[in-house]
Coordinates of C-alpha atoms in Angstrom, one line a residue:
Chain A
M1 CA -206.8 -135.2 -117.7
D2 CA -205.5 -136.6 -120.2
T3 CA -205.9 -140.2 -121.4
P4 CA -203.4 -142.1 -121.5
V5 CA -203.2 -143.4 -125.0
I6 CA -203.2 -147.2 -125.6
K7 CA -200.2 -148.5 -128.1
K8 CA -202.6 -150.7 -130.0
K9 CA -200.4 -152.0 -131.9
L10 CA -196.7 -153.7 -130.5
G11 CA -193.7 -151.6 -132.6
L12 CA -191.3 -154.3 -135.6
K13 CA -189.0 -154.7 -132.6
E14 CA -191.3 -155.1 -130.1
R15 CA -193.3 -158.0 -132.2
Y16 CA -190.8 -159.5 -133.3
T17 CA -189.6 -160.7 -130.0
A18 CA -193.1 -162.0 -129.2
M19 CA -193.7 -163.7 -132.2
T20 CA -189.8 -165.9 -132.1
R21 CA -189.0 -165.9 -128.9
G22 CA -190.1 -168.6 -126.7
L23 CA -189.6 -171.1 -128.9
A24 CA -187.4 -173.3 -128.1
W25 CA -187.2 -175.1 -124.6
D26 CA -184.2 -177.2 -122.9
T27 CA -185.5 -181.3 -123.2
T28 CA -185.8 -183.7 -120.2
Y29 CA -186.4 -187.2 -121.3
Q30 CA -183.5 -187.1 -123.1
P31 CA -180.0 -185.4 -123.0
M32 CA -179.6 -181.2 -125.0
D33 CA -176.8 -182.8 -126.7
K34 CA -178.0 -185.7 -127.9
V35 CA -181.2 -183.9 -129.6
F36 CA -178.9 -181.3 -131.0
P37 CA -176.0 -183.6 -132.1
Y38 CA -174.1 -181.5 -134.1
D39 CA -174.1 -177.9 -133.6
K40 CA -170.4 -177.9 -130.9
Y41 CA -168.6 -180.5 -132.7
E42 CA -167.0 -178.3 -135.6
G43 CA -165.4 -176.1 -132.0
I44 CA -167.9 -173.3 -132.2
K45 CA -168.4 -172.0 -129.1
I46 CA -171.6 -169.9 -128.1
H47 CA -172.5 -168.7 -125.0
D48 CA -175.4 -166.8 -125.8
W49 CA -177.7 -168.4 -128.6
D50 CA -180.4 -164.7 -127.9
K51 CA -178.0 -162.8 -128.8
W52 CA -178.4 -163.8 -132.7
E53 CA -181.0 -161.6 -134.2
D54 CA -182.6 -161.8 -137.8
P55 CA -181.9 -158.3 -138.7
F56 CA -184.9 -157.8 -141.1
R57 CA -187.1 -159.2 -138.4
L58 CA -189.7 -160.6 -140.6
T59 CA -192.1 -162.8 -138.7
M60 CA -193.8 -165.8 -139.8
D61 CA -196.9 -164.2 -140.9
A62 CA -195.6 -161.3 -142.6
Y63 CA -193.0 -164.0 -144.3
W64 CA -196.2 -165.8 -145.9
K65 CA -197.5 -162.3 -146.8
Y66 CA -194.6 -160.5 -149.0
Q67 CA -193.6 -164.6 -150.2
G68 CA -196.9 -164.7 -151.8
E69 CA -197.7 -161.6 -153.0
K70 CA -194.0 -162.2 -154.7
E71 CA -195.3 -165.2 -156.3
K72 CA -198.1 -163.6 -157.7
K73 CA -196.2 -160.7 -159.2
L74 CA -193.4 -163.5 -160.9
Y75 CA -196.5 -166.1 -161.7
A76 CA -198.6 -163.2 -163.2
V77 CA -195.1 -162.0 -165.8
I78 CA -195.0 -166.2 -166.3
E79 CA -197.8 -166.6 -167.4
A80 CA -198.6 -163.4 -169.5
F81 CA -195.1 -164.6 -171.2
A82 CA -196.0 -168.4 -172.0
Q83 CA -199.5 -166.6 -173.4
N84 CA -197.5 -164.3 -175.8
N85 CA -195.1 -166.8 -177.3
G86 CA -192.5 -164.6 -175.1
Q87 CA -190.3 -167.5 -176.5
L88 CA -190.2 -165.5 -180.0
G89 CA -189.8 -162.1 -177.9
V90 CA -185.3 -162.7 -177.4
T91 CA -182.7 -161.8 -178.9
D92 CA -181.0 -164.7 -180.2
A93 CA -181.2 -168.9 -179.5
R94 CA -178.2 -168.6 -178.9
Y95 CA -179.7 -166.6 -175.7
I96 CA -181.2 -169.8 -174.7
N97 CA -177.9 -172.4 -174.0
A98 CA -176.9 -169.4 -170.7
L99 CA -181.0 -170.7 -169.5
K100 CA -179.5 -174.4 -170.3
L101 CA -177.0 -173.8 -168.3
F102 CA -179.2 -172.5 -165.5
I103 CA -182.1 -174.9 -165.1
Q104 CA -179.0 -177.9 -165.6
G105 CA -176.2 -176.1 -163.3
V106 CA -177.7 -173.4 -161.1
T107 CA -181.3 -174.6 -160.1
P108 CA -180.4 -177.9 -158.9
L109 CA -178.0 -176.1 -156.3
E110 CA -181.1 -174.5 -154.9
Y111 CA -182.6 -177.4 -154.1
G112 CA -179.7 -177.9 -153.1
A113 CA -179.9 -174.9 -150.7
H114 CA -183.2 -175.8 -148.8
R115 CA -181.9 -179.3 -148.1
G116 CA -179.1 -177.6 -146.8
F117 CA -181.1 -175.2 -145.1
A118 CA -184.5 -177.9 -143.7
H119 CA -181.1 -179.6 -141.7
V120 CA -179.0 -176.8 -140.3
G121 CA -183.0 -175.3 -139.1
R122 CA -183.7 -178.7 -137.2
H123 CA -179.7 -178.9 -135.2
F124 CA -178.5 -175.0 -134.0
T125 CA -179.7 -174.9 -130.6
G126 CA -180.6 -171.4 -130.8
A127 CA -184.5 -170.8 -131.5
G128 CA -183.9 -167.3 -133.4
A129 CA -181.2 -169.4 -135.8
R130 CA -183.6 -172.2 -136.0
V131 CA -186.2 -170.0 -137.5
A132 CA -183.7 -167.7 -140.3
A133 CA -182.9 -171.4 -141.5
Q134 CA -186.4 -172.4 -141.4
M135 CA -187.8 -169.6 -143.8
Q136 CA -185.0 -169.8 -146.3
S137 CA -185.3 -173.4 -146.6
I138 CA -188.7 -172.6 -148.0
D139 CA -186.9 -169.8 -149.4
E140 CA -185.1 -171.8 -151.7
L141 CA -187.3 -174.9 -152.6
R142 CA -189.2 -172.0 -153.8
H143 CA -186.1 -170.4 -156.2
F144 CA -186.9 -174.1 -157.7
Q145 CA -189.6 -175.1 -158.3
T146 CA -190.0 -170.5 -159.5
E147 CA -187.0 -171.6 -162.1
T148 CA -188.1 -175.0 -162.9
H149 CA -191.6 -173.0 -164.0
A150 CA -190.1 -170.5 -166.1
I151 CA -187.6 -172.6 -167.7
S152 CA -190.4 -175.4 -168.2
H153 CA -191.6 -172.9 -171.2
Y154 CA -188.5 -172.7 -173.0
N155 CA -188.2 -176.9 -172.6
K156 CA -191.7 -177.4 -175.6
Y157 CA -189.5 -175.2 -177.9
F158 CA -185.5 -175.6 -177.7
N159 CA -183.7 -178.8 -176.5
G160 CA -180.8 -179.0 -174.2
M161 CA -183.6 -179.3 -171.0
H162 CA -185.8 -182.3 -170.5
N163 CA -183.1 -184.2 -168.2
A164 CA -180.9 -181.5 -165.9
T165 CA -181.8 -183.7 -162.7
Q166 CA -180.1 -186.7 -164.7
W167 CA -177.9 -184.4 -165.6
Y168 CA -176.7 -183.2 -162.7
D169 CA -175.8 -186.4 -161.1
R170 CA -173.7 -188.0 -164.1
V171 CA -172.6 -185.4 -166.6
W172 CA -169.1 -183.7 -166.2
F173 CA -169.2 -179.7 -166.0
L174 CA -172.1 -180.0 -163.4
S175 CA -170.1 -182.1 -161.1
V176 CA -168.3 -178.5 -160.0
P177 CA -171.2 -177.5 -159.1
K178 CA -172.5 -180.6 -158.0
S179 CA -169.3 -181.3 -155.9
F180 CA -169.9 -177.5 -153.4
F181 CA -173.2 -177.7 -152.7
E182 CA -172.1 -181.5 -151.0
D183 CA -168.7 -180.3 -149.8
A184 CA -171.4 -177.4 -147.5
M185 CA -173.9 -180.2 -147.1
T186 CA -171.6 -182.1 -145.4
A187 CA -170.1 -180.2 -143.8
G188 CA -170.8 -179.2 -139.9
P189 CA -174.4 -176.8 -139.6
F190 CA -171.8 -173.7 -138.8
E191 CA -169.3 -174.3 -142.0
F192 CA -172.5 -174.6 -143.9
L193 CA -174.1 -171.5 -142.6
T194 CA -170.6 -169.6 -143.1
A195 CA -170.4 -171.8 -146.9
V196 CA -173.8 -170.9 -148.4
S197 CA -174.9 -167.8 -146.1
F198 CA -172.2 -166.3 -146.4
S199 CA -169.1 -166.6 -148.7
F200 CA -171.7 -167.9 -151.9
E201 CA -175.2 -165.4 -151.1
Y202 CA -173.2 -162.6 -149.4
V203 CA -169.5 -162.3 -151.6
L204 CA -171.1 -163.8 -155.0
T205 CA -174.7 -164.4 -155.7
N206 CA -175.2 -160.8 -156.5
L207 CA -173.2 -161.4 -159.6
L208 CA -175.5 -164.6 -160.5
F209 CA -178.6 -163.2 -159.7
V210 CA -178.4 -159.2 -160.8
P211 CA -176.2 -158.7 -163.6
F212 CA -176.8 -161.5 -165.4
M213 CA -180.6 -160.6 -164.8
S214 CA -180.0 -157.6 -166.0
G215 CA -178.8 -159.1 -169.3
A216 CA -181.9 -161.0 -168.9
A217 CA -183.9 -158.1 -169.4
H218 CA -181.4 -156.9 -172.2
N219 CA -182.8 -159.7 -174.5
G220 CA -186.4 -160.0 -174.2
D221 CA -186.0 -162.3 -172.0
L222 CA -189.1 -161.2 -168.9
S223 CA -189.7 -164.5 -167.4
T224 CA -186.2 -165.0 -166.1
V225 CA -185.7 -161.6 -165.5
T226 CA -188.4 -162.0 -163.0
F227 CA -187.7 -165.0 -161.5
G228 CA -184.3 -163.9 -161.2
F229 CA -184.9 -160.5 -159.3
S230 CA -187.8 -162.1 -157.2
A231 CA -185.3 -165.4 -155.6
Q232 CA -183.3 -162.0 -155.0
S233 CA -185.4 -160.4 -153.3
D234 CA -184.6 -163.5 -150.8
E235 CA -181.1 -163.7 -151.5
S236 CA -181.1 -160.0 -149.4
R237 CA -182.8 -161.6 -146.4
H238 CA -180.3 -164.3 -146.7
M239 CA -177.1 -162.4 -147.3
T240 CA -177.8 -160.2 -144.4
L241 CA -178.6 -163.8 -142.2
G242 CA -174.9 -164.9 -143.5
I243 CA -173.6 -161.6 -141.8
E244 CA -175.4 -161.7 -139.2
C245 CA -174.4 -165.5 -138.5
I246 CA -170.4 -164.6 -139.2
K247 CA -170.8 -161.9 -136.7
F248 CA -172.7 -164.1 -134.0
M249 CA -169.8 -166.1 -133.9
L250 CA -167.4 -164.0 -134.2
E251 CA -168.9 -161.7 -130.9
Q252 CA -170.0 -164.6 -129.3
D253 CA -166.1 -166.2 -128.2
P254 CA -162.8 -164.7 -129.7
G255 CA -161.8 -168.6 -130.1
N256 CA -163.9 -168.2 -133.2
V257 CA -162.2 -165.9 -135.0
P258 CA -159.3 -168.8 -136.7
I259 CA -162.3 -171.3 -137.6
V260 CA -164.0 -168.4 -139.4
Q261 CA -161.1 -167.3 -140.9
K262 CA -159.9 -171.0 -142.3
W263 CA -163.7 -171.4 -143.6
I264 CA -164.1 -168.0 -144.9
D265 CA -160.7 -169.1 -146.6
K266 CA -162.2 -172.4 -148.4
W267 CA -165.3 -171.1 -148.9
F268 CA -164.7 -167.8 -151.3
W269 CA -162.4 -169.6 -153.1
R270 CA -164.4 -172.7 -153.7
G271 CA -168.0 -170.2 -154.4
Y272 CA -165.2 -167.9 -156.9
R273 CA -163.9 -171.4 -158.7
L274 CA -167.9 -172.1 -159.0
L275 CA -169.0 -168.6 -160.6
T276 CA -166.1 -169.4 -163.8
L277 CA -169.9 -171.0 -165.3
V278 CA -171.6 -167.3 -164.7
G279 CA -168.3 -165.2 -166.1
M280 CA -168.6 -167.4 -169.1
M281 CA -172.7 -166.1 -169.3
Q282 CA -172.3 -163.4 -168.7
D283 CA -169.7 -162.5 -171.9
Y284 CA -170.6 -165.0 -174.1
M285 CA -173.7 -166.1 -173.5
L286 CA -176.1 -162.4 -173.6
P287 CA -176.8 -161.5 -177.4
K288 CA -176.9 -158.3 -175.9
R289 CA -174.6 -157.3 -173.1
V290 CA -175.0 -155.1 -170.1
M291 CA -171.5 -155.7 -168.2
S292 CA -168.3 -158.0 -169.0
W293 CA -167.5 -159.9 -166.0
K294 CA -165.1 -157.8 -165.4
E295 CA -166.8 -155.2 -165.2
A296 CA -169.6 -157.0 -162.4
W297 CA -166.6 -158.4 -160.5
E298 CA -165.1 -155.0 -159.8
M299 CA -168.8 -154.1 -158.1
Y300 CA -169.6 -156.8 -156.6
A301 CA -166.6 -158.5 -155.6
E302 CA -164.1 -156.1 -155.2
E303 CA -166.2 -152.8 -154.0
N304 CA -169.0 -154.9 -152.4
G305 CA -166.7 -157.6 -151.1
G306 CA -163.8 -154.7 -150.1
A307 CA -166.1 -152.9 -147.9
L308 CA -167.5 -156.6 -146.0
F309 CA -163.7 -157.2 -145.4
R310 CA -163.2 -153.4 -144.3
D311 CA -165.8 -153.7 -141.6
L312 CA -165.0 -157.8 -140.5
A313 CA -161.6 -156.3 -139.4
R314 CA -162.2 -154.9 -136.2
Y315 CA -162.6 -158.8 -135.3
G316 CA -159.5 -160.2 -136.8
I317 CA -160.8 -161.1 -140.5
R318 CA -158.8 -160.3 -143.1
E319 CA -160.0 -160.6 -146.4
P320 CA -160.1 -164.0 -147.9
A321 CA -156.7 -166.1 -149.1
G322 CA -156.8 -166.1 -152.6
W323 CA -158.6 -163.0 -153.3
K324 CA -155.8 -161.3 -155.0
E325 CA -155.1 -164.2 -157.5
A326 CA -159.2 -164.2 -157.9
C327 CA -159.0 -160.1 -158.7
E328 CA -156.2 -161.5 -161.2
G329 CA -158.5 -164.0 -163.2
K330 CA -161.4 -160.7 -163.9
D331 CA -159.8 -161.0 -166.8
H332 CA -159.0 -164.3 -167.8
I333 CA -161.9 -167.2 -167.0
S334 CA -164.5 -166.2 -168.9
H335 CA -162.6 -166.4 -171.9
Q336 CA -160.6 -169.8 -170.6
A337 CA -163.8 -170.9 -169.4
W338 CA -165.6 -170.8 -173.3
N339 CA -162.8 -172.0 -174.4
T340 CA -162.8 -175.5 -172.8
F341 CA -166.7 -175.7 -173.8
Y342 CA -166.2 -174.6 -176.8
N343 CA -164.2 -177.0 -177.0
Y344 CA -166.1 -179.6 -175.0
A345 CA -168.7 -178.9 -177.5
A346 CA -169.9 -182.6 -178.5
A347 CA -170.0 -183.6 -174.9
A348 CA -172.2 -181.3 -173.7
P349 CA -175.8 -180.6 -173.2
F350 CA -175.5 -176.7 -174.5
H351 CA -174.6 -175.5 -177.7
T352 CA -171.2 -173.1 -178.2
W353 CA -169.9 -170.7 -181.3
V354 CA -167.6 -168.3 -181.6
P355 CA -168.6 -164.6 -181.0
E356 CA -169.8 -162.5 -184.0
D357 CA -167.6 -159.7 -185.0
E358 CA -169.4 -157.4 -183.0
E359 CA -169.5 -159.2 -179.6
L360 CA -165.3 -159.8 -180.1
K361 CA -165.2 -156.3 -180.8
W362 CA -166.8 -155.5 -177.2
L363 CA -164.8 -158.1 -176.1
S364 CA -161.6 -156.4 -177.1
E365 CA -163.0 -153.2 -175.3
K366 CA -164.0 -154.7 -171.9
Y367 CA -160.1 -156.5 -171.9
P368 CA -158.0 -154.7 -173.2
T369 CA -154.9 -155.8 -171.4
S370 CA -155.9 -159.9 -172.3
F371 CA -158.1 -159.7 -175.3
D372 CA -156.6 -159.4 -178.3
Q373 CA -152.9 -160.8 -177.0
L374 CA -154.6 -164.1 -175.8
Y375 CA -158.0 -164.9 -176.6
R376 CA -159.7 -162.7 -179.9
P377 CA -156.2 -164.6 -182.2
R378 CA -158.3 -168.9 -180.7
L379 CA -161.3 -167.5 -181.4
E380 CA -160.4 -166.5 -185.0
H381 CA -158.4 -169.6 -185.5
F382 CA -161.9 -171.5 -184.7
R383 CA -163.9 -169.5 -186.6
R384 CA -161.3 -170.2 -189.3
E385 CA -161.3 -173.5 -188.9
Q386 CA -165.6 -174.0 -188.5
Q387 CA -166.1 -172.6 -191.8
A388 CA -163.6 -174.8 -193.6
G389 CA -166.0 -177.7 -192.1
K390 CA -163.6 -178.8 -189.6
R391 CA -165.0 -177.6 -186.5
F392 CA -163.1 -178.9 -183.7
Y393 CA -163.9 -180.9 -180.9
N394 CA -161.5 -182.4 -178.2
T395 CA -162.1 -185.6 -177.3
T396 CA -159.3 -186.2 -175.2
L397 CA -160.2 -186.1 -171.3
P398 CA -158.2 -183.8 -168.8
M399 CA -156.9 -183.5 -165.8
L400 CA -159.4 -182.5 -163.4
C401 CA -158.4 -180.3 -160.5
T402 CA -159.6 -182.9 -157.2
T403 CA -160.9 -179.8 -155.6
C404 CA -162.8 -177.8 -157.6
Q405 CA -163.5 -181.0 -160.7
I406 CA -162.9 -178.4 -162.9
P407 CA -161.0 -179.1 -165.9
M408 CA -157.3 -177.6 -165.5
V409 CA -157.1 -175.4 -167.9
F410 CA -157.2 -171.8 -165.9
T411 CA -153.2 -169.9 -165.5
E412 CA -150.6 -169.2 -163.3
P413 CA -151.0 -165.9 -161.3
G414 CA -148.8 -163.4 -162.7
D415 CA -148.0 -165.5 -165.7
P416 CA -151.3 -166.1 -168.4
T417 CA -149.6 -168.1 -171.0
K418 CA -148.8 -170.3 -168.8
I419 CA -151.3 -173.8 -166.9
C420 CA -151.5 -174.0 -163.5
Y421 CA -150.8 -177.1 -161.9
R422 CA -150.6 -178.1 -158.1
E423 CA -150.0 -181.5 -156.5
S424 CA -149.9 -183.0 -153.1
T425 CA -149.2 -186.5 -152.3
Y426 CA -151.8 -188.7 -149.3
L427 CA -151.6 -191.7 -148.8
G428 CA -149.2 -192.7 -151.7
D429 CA -151.3 -191.2 -153.9
R430 CA -150.8 -187.8 -156.2
Y431 CA -153.7 -185.3 -156.3
H432 CA -153.8 -182.8 -158.6
F433 CA -155.1 -179.5 -158.7
C434 CA -155.7 -175.7 -160.4
S435 CA -154.2 -173.9 -158.0
D436 CA -152.4 -172.7 -154.3
G437 CA -156.2 -171.7 -153.1
C438 CA -158.0 -175.7 -154.4
K439 CA -154.4 -177.6 -153.3
H440 CA -154.3 -175.4 -149.3
V441 CA -158.2 -176.9 -149.5
F442 CA -157.1 -180.2 -150.4
D443 CA -154.4 -180.2 -147.7
D444 CA -156.6 -179.3 -144.8
E445 CA -158.9 -181.8 -145.2
P446 CA -157.4 -185.2 -147.6
E447 CA -159.4 -187.5 -145.8
K448 CA -162.5 -186.1 -147.5
Y449 CA -161.6 -184.9 -150.5
V450 CA -160.2 -188.1 -151.6
Q451 CA -163.7 -189.5 -152.0
S452 CA -164.2 -186.9 -155.1
W453 CA -166.5 -188.0 -157.4
L454 CA -164.5 -186.9 -160.3
P455 CA -166.0 -188.0 -164.2
V456 CA -163.1 -188.4 -165.7
H457 CA -161.6 -190.6 -163.1
Q458 CA -164.4 -192.7 -163.5
I459 CA -165.3 -193.0 -167.0
Y460 CA -161.6 -194.2 -167.4
Q461 CA -162.6 -197.0 -165.0
G462 CA -165.2 -197.5 -166.6
H463 CA -168.2 -196.5 -163.9
C464 CA -169.8 -194.3 -166.6
F465 CA -171.2 -197.2 -169.7
K466 CA -175.2 -198.6 -169.4
E467 CA -174.9 -202.2 -167.9
G468 CA -174.1 -204.4 -170.3
T469 CA -171.9 -202.3 -172.3
D470 CA -168.9 -204.3 -173.4
P471 CA -165.5 -201.5 -173.4
T472 CA -163.5 -204.2 -175.3
A473 CA -165.9 -205.0 -178.2
E474 CA -164.4 -204.2 -182.2
G475 CA -165.5 -200.6 -182.7
F476 CA -166.3 -199.8 -178.9
E477 CA -166.6 -195.6 -179.0
P478 CA -166.0 -194.4 -175.2
L479 CA -167.2 -191.0 -176.0
A480 CA -171.0 -191.9 -177.9
A481 CA -171.1 -195.1 -174.7
V482 CA -171.1 -192.1 -172.0
L483 CA -173.8 -189.7 -174.0
D484 CA -175.6 -192.4 -174.0
W485 CA -175.3 -193.2 -170.1
Y486 CA -175.6 -189.0 -170.2
G487 CA -178.7 -189.0 -171.9
I488 CA -177.8 -187.0 -174.2
N489 CA -179.5 -186.6 -177.4
V490 CA -176.8 -187.3 -179.7
G491 CA -177.2 -184.5 -182.5
R492 CA -180.1 -182.4 -181.0
D493 CA -178.0 -181.4 -177.5
N494 CA -174.8 -181.0 -178.3
F495 CA -172.3 -179.7 -181.0
D496 CA -172.0 -176.6 -182.3
F497 CA -174.9 -173.6 -182.9
E498 CA -174.4 -173.9 -186.3
G499 CA -176.5 -175.8 -188.2
S500 CA -178.7 -176.8 -184.9
E501 CA -182.0 -177.6 -184.2
D502 CA -182.6 -174.8 -182.0
Q503 CA -181.4 -172.6 -184.5
K504 CA -183.3 -173.6 -187.6
N505 CA -186.5 -173.8 -185.6
F506 CA -186.2 -170.4 -183.9
A507 CA -185.2 -168.7 -187.6
A508 CA -188.7 -170.4 -188.9
W509 CA -190.7 -169.3 -185.9
R510 CA -189.4 -166.2 -186.2
G511 CA -189.9 -166.0 -190.0
D512 CA -192.9 -167.3 -189.9
S513 CA -193.8 -164.3 -187.1
P514 CA -195.7 -161.2 -189.3
S515 CA -194.0 -159.0 -186.8
N516 CA -190.6 -160.8 -187.1
A517 CA -190.4 -161.0 -190.8
A518 CA -191.7 -157.7 -191.8
K519 CA -188.9 -156.3 -189.7
E520 CA -186.5 -158.9 -191.0
G521 CA -188.4 -158.1 -194.7
G522 CA -188.5 -162.0 -194.8
A523 CA -190.9 -164.1 -196.3
T524 CA -195.2 -163.2 -196.0
Chain B
M1 CA -160.7 -138.4 -139.5
T2 CA -156.8 -139.8 -138.7
A3 CA -154.4 -139.3 -141.7
Q4 CA -154.7 -142.8 -142.5
N5 CA -158.5 -143.2 -142.7
S6 CA -158.6 -140.6 -145.4
T7 CA -156.7 -143.1 -148.0
Q8 CA -159.2 -146.0 -146.4
P9 CA -161.5 -145.5 -149.6
R10 CA -164.9 -144.8 -148.3
S11 CA -167.3 -148.4 -147.4
K12 CA -170.3 -147.8 -149.7
V13 CA -173.6 -149.4 -149.3
F14 CA -176.4 -149.4 -151.6
I15 CA -179.6 -150.8 -152.6
A16 CA -181.0 -152.1 -155.5
F17 CA -185.0 -152.2 -156.4
Q18 CA -186.8 -153.6 -159.9
D19 CA -187.7 -150.9 -161.7
N20 CA -191.3 -150.3 -162.1
E21 CA -193.7 -147.8 -160.7
E22 CA -194.0 -149.0 -157.1
S23 CA -190.3 -148.5 -156.0
R24 CA -190.5 -144.8 -157.9
P25 CA -192.0 -143.1 -154.9
V26 CA -188.5 -145.6 -153.0
I27 CA -186.1 -144.6 -154.4
E28 CA -187.0 -141.2 -155.1
A29 CA -187.9 -141.1 -151.0
V30 CA -183.8 -142.5 -150.7
L31 CA -182.5 -139.8 -153.4
A32 CA -183.5 -136.3 -151.2
D33 CA -182.9 -138.2 -147.7
N34 CA -180.0 -139.1 -148.3
A35 CA -177.7 -136.6 -150.4
E36 CA -174.5 -138.6 -151.3
A37 CA -176.6 -141.6 -153.1
T38 CA -177.1 -141.7 -156.4
A39 CA -179.0 -144.1 -158.7
A40 CA -177.9 -146.1 -161.4
Y41 CA -180.1 -147.4 -164.1
T42 CA -179.5 -150.7 -166.0
P43 CA -182.1 -152.1 -167.4
G44 CA -185.0 -153.9 -165.8
L45 CA -183.2 -152.8 -162.2
V46 CA -182.5 -149.2 -160.2
K47 CA -179.3 -149.6 -158.0
I48 CA -178.0 -146.8 -155.4
D49 CA -175.0 -145.9 -153.9
C50 CA -174.1 -144.4 -151.1
P51 CA -170.8 -143.8 -148.8
E52 CA -170.8 -145.0 -145.1
R53 CA -174.8 -145.2 -144.4
L54 CA -177.9 -144.6 -146.5
V55 CA -182.3 -144.6 -144.5
I56 CA -185.2 -145.2 -145.8
R57 CA -187.7 -143.3 -144.5
R58 CA -191.0 -144.4 -144.4
E59 CA -192.3 -140.7 -144.1
R60 CA -190.6 -139.5 -147.2
I61 CA -192.5 -142.1 -148.8
E62 CA -195.7 -141.8 -147.9
E63 CA -195.2 -138.0 -148.5
N64 CA -194.3 -139.4 -152.1
T65 CA -197.8 -141.6 -152.6
G66 CA -200.5 -139.5 -150.3
Q67 CA -200.4 -143.0 -148.6
P68 CA -199.3 -145.4 -145.8
Y69 CA -196.4 -147.7 -146.3
N70 CA -195.3 -150.3 -144.3
L71 CA -191.4 -150.3 -144.2
Q72 CA -191.5 -154.3 -144.6
Q73 CA -193.4 -153.4 -147.9
L74 CA -189.1 -152.6 -150.1
Q75 CA -189.1 -156.6 -149.6
I76 CA -191.8 -157.2 -152.4
N77 CA -189.3 -155.0 -155.4
L78 CA -186.4 -155.5 -153.8
V79 CA -183.2 -157.3 -155.4
T80 CA -180.1 -156.9 -153.6
L81 CA -178.2 -155.1 -150.9
S82 CA -175.2 -154.4 -149.1
G83 CA -174.2 -153.2 -145.5
H84 CA -175.2 -153.8 -142.1
V85 CA -179.1 -153.7 -141.2
D86 CA -181.4 -151.1 -139.5
E87 CA -185.0 -152.1 -139.6
D88 CA -187.8 -150.5 -137.1
D89 CA -191.5 -149.3 -137.9
D90 CA -190.2 -146.0 -139.3
E91 CA -187.2 -146.1 -141.0
F92 CA -184.4 -148.8 -142.5
S93 CA -180.5 -148.0 -142.9
L94 CA -178.2 -149.5 -144.2
S95 CA -174.0 -149.4 -142.9
W96 CA -170.8 -150.5 -141.9
G97 CA -169.2 -150.9 -138.8
R98 CA -172.8 -151.6 -136.8

């Protein structure tokens, strides 16, 4: 007779079930609805929370083990990078400006995501969803920390990285990412998941963390590519969670379908607008380029997002409203954004420039139907002016879109020569928008968006000066007063890259380095 | 497949890994077990695309390395993926239309 084999270890699926079920219980001293006040009021109906399953089946013990390994690998690279003066190995000091944008505008979003997931992780009634959200909250905090640690090395050598948290709260263009996350965090828990796990992480973060990070590797920045890929490996779980969350809502009740569709429409558009910044980083701020924003959009949004929406069609979900306009925008938004920052380089804590001839040629090749016709002439004009000692800095304040908070610089669908303007009236006041997408978001919840903290309006109302400033005093310079309130070091953090301290220092350090001096035939 | 379906683009799934020594046996396993899979290399990164479904088999990775492999180790060098995930001790698969 054969001895029966006793299976000592549980399989992955059984282990996951054993370690994640039974973590929730019904309260007795207080009614459940009082303890969990948020997961019903959005109208989403959940009949069986046990149907929620984390597709990665990651249990806490495995989570700590693998995350620990990732951290060790990452910090080994960061440390080696710092010890070997890795900052001297990047292609060009212009590249560092992409990292300034990262620490100013992206890293604080990681912290926002951490807070948001901690909140929903407390407030879902279902244990599976709570565990998944809590793991993600820890991931996001990890991203905030690793990005800060990796970039802090550059902060020792370059300007524009020393004041990121205050800038996030005050500087005009940082209200764009900030308002996105604050909109999500002040929504209900299911809308938050749709906004962040689904629209932002699934449909859009690949564009930030994959081609841009590959570009960081290409430009010699090993530290950034490593934190980027380490963060994105967590995003793989988050994206999977995002799809799971959407499918869970759609499968639980047909009444959830129109609510989810509305959120997909809203958050796809808001996320698309937010990523304008990344388009510009990819096309203009990587001295050595891997792929254009347009190519990345085709790969990750059109192909990958397209596959996803074909999959969701069986639930009655269609591709997001604004999808076609977004796809048309792939030829334009990076150029329109760079133009804006070139204009406002006096008021932003990073440097801008006109790309070199080789780079203009690359842009012409990558954007054969738009760059030479629409954007090259403007850049060449700016260059001529700059070389003649008349570098153009715009000192007027632009109209902002009330929803996305980006200056109204985007063009009409079908006509890239005409700026797009939309407006709505609410309680007798007029509000302005950059697109139909942003107008629709406002029109659906005007009572929320009338509260938008719009930097230009706030400056005009006198809220962006240090206490005690007298705007009526003779010789008062509003821009200088606003920059002072921002905490920008004028002349170091801002203006053109040409002539900047970053440019001069980097050239001097590279010249001093024997290996580089030999390569460039420079000083001994 | 109906005529209508054949005009629809075939949805691809993908998975991308850091381009390093730990990923190499995994990438070889994916390419061996998925006839339609293609790998593209960009700096630091390997992205593998496959129409409809892609499977990673533990056994194949173990054959490549001669060492035991836990599929959850994929997490360490994973960069990104797309599709519905199904994972057990022996297989990790990505597909559309679960």
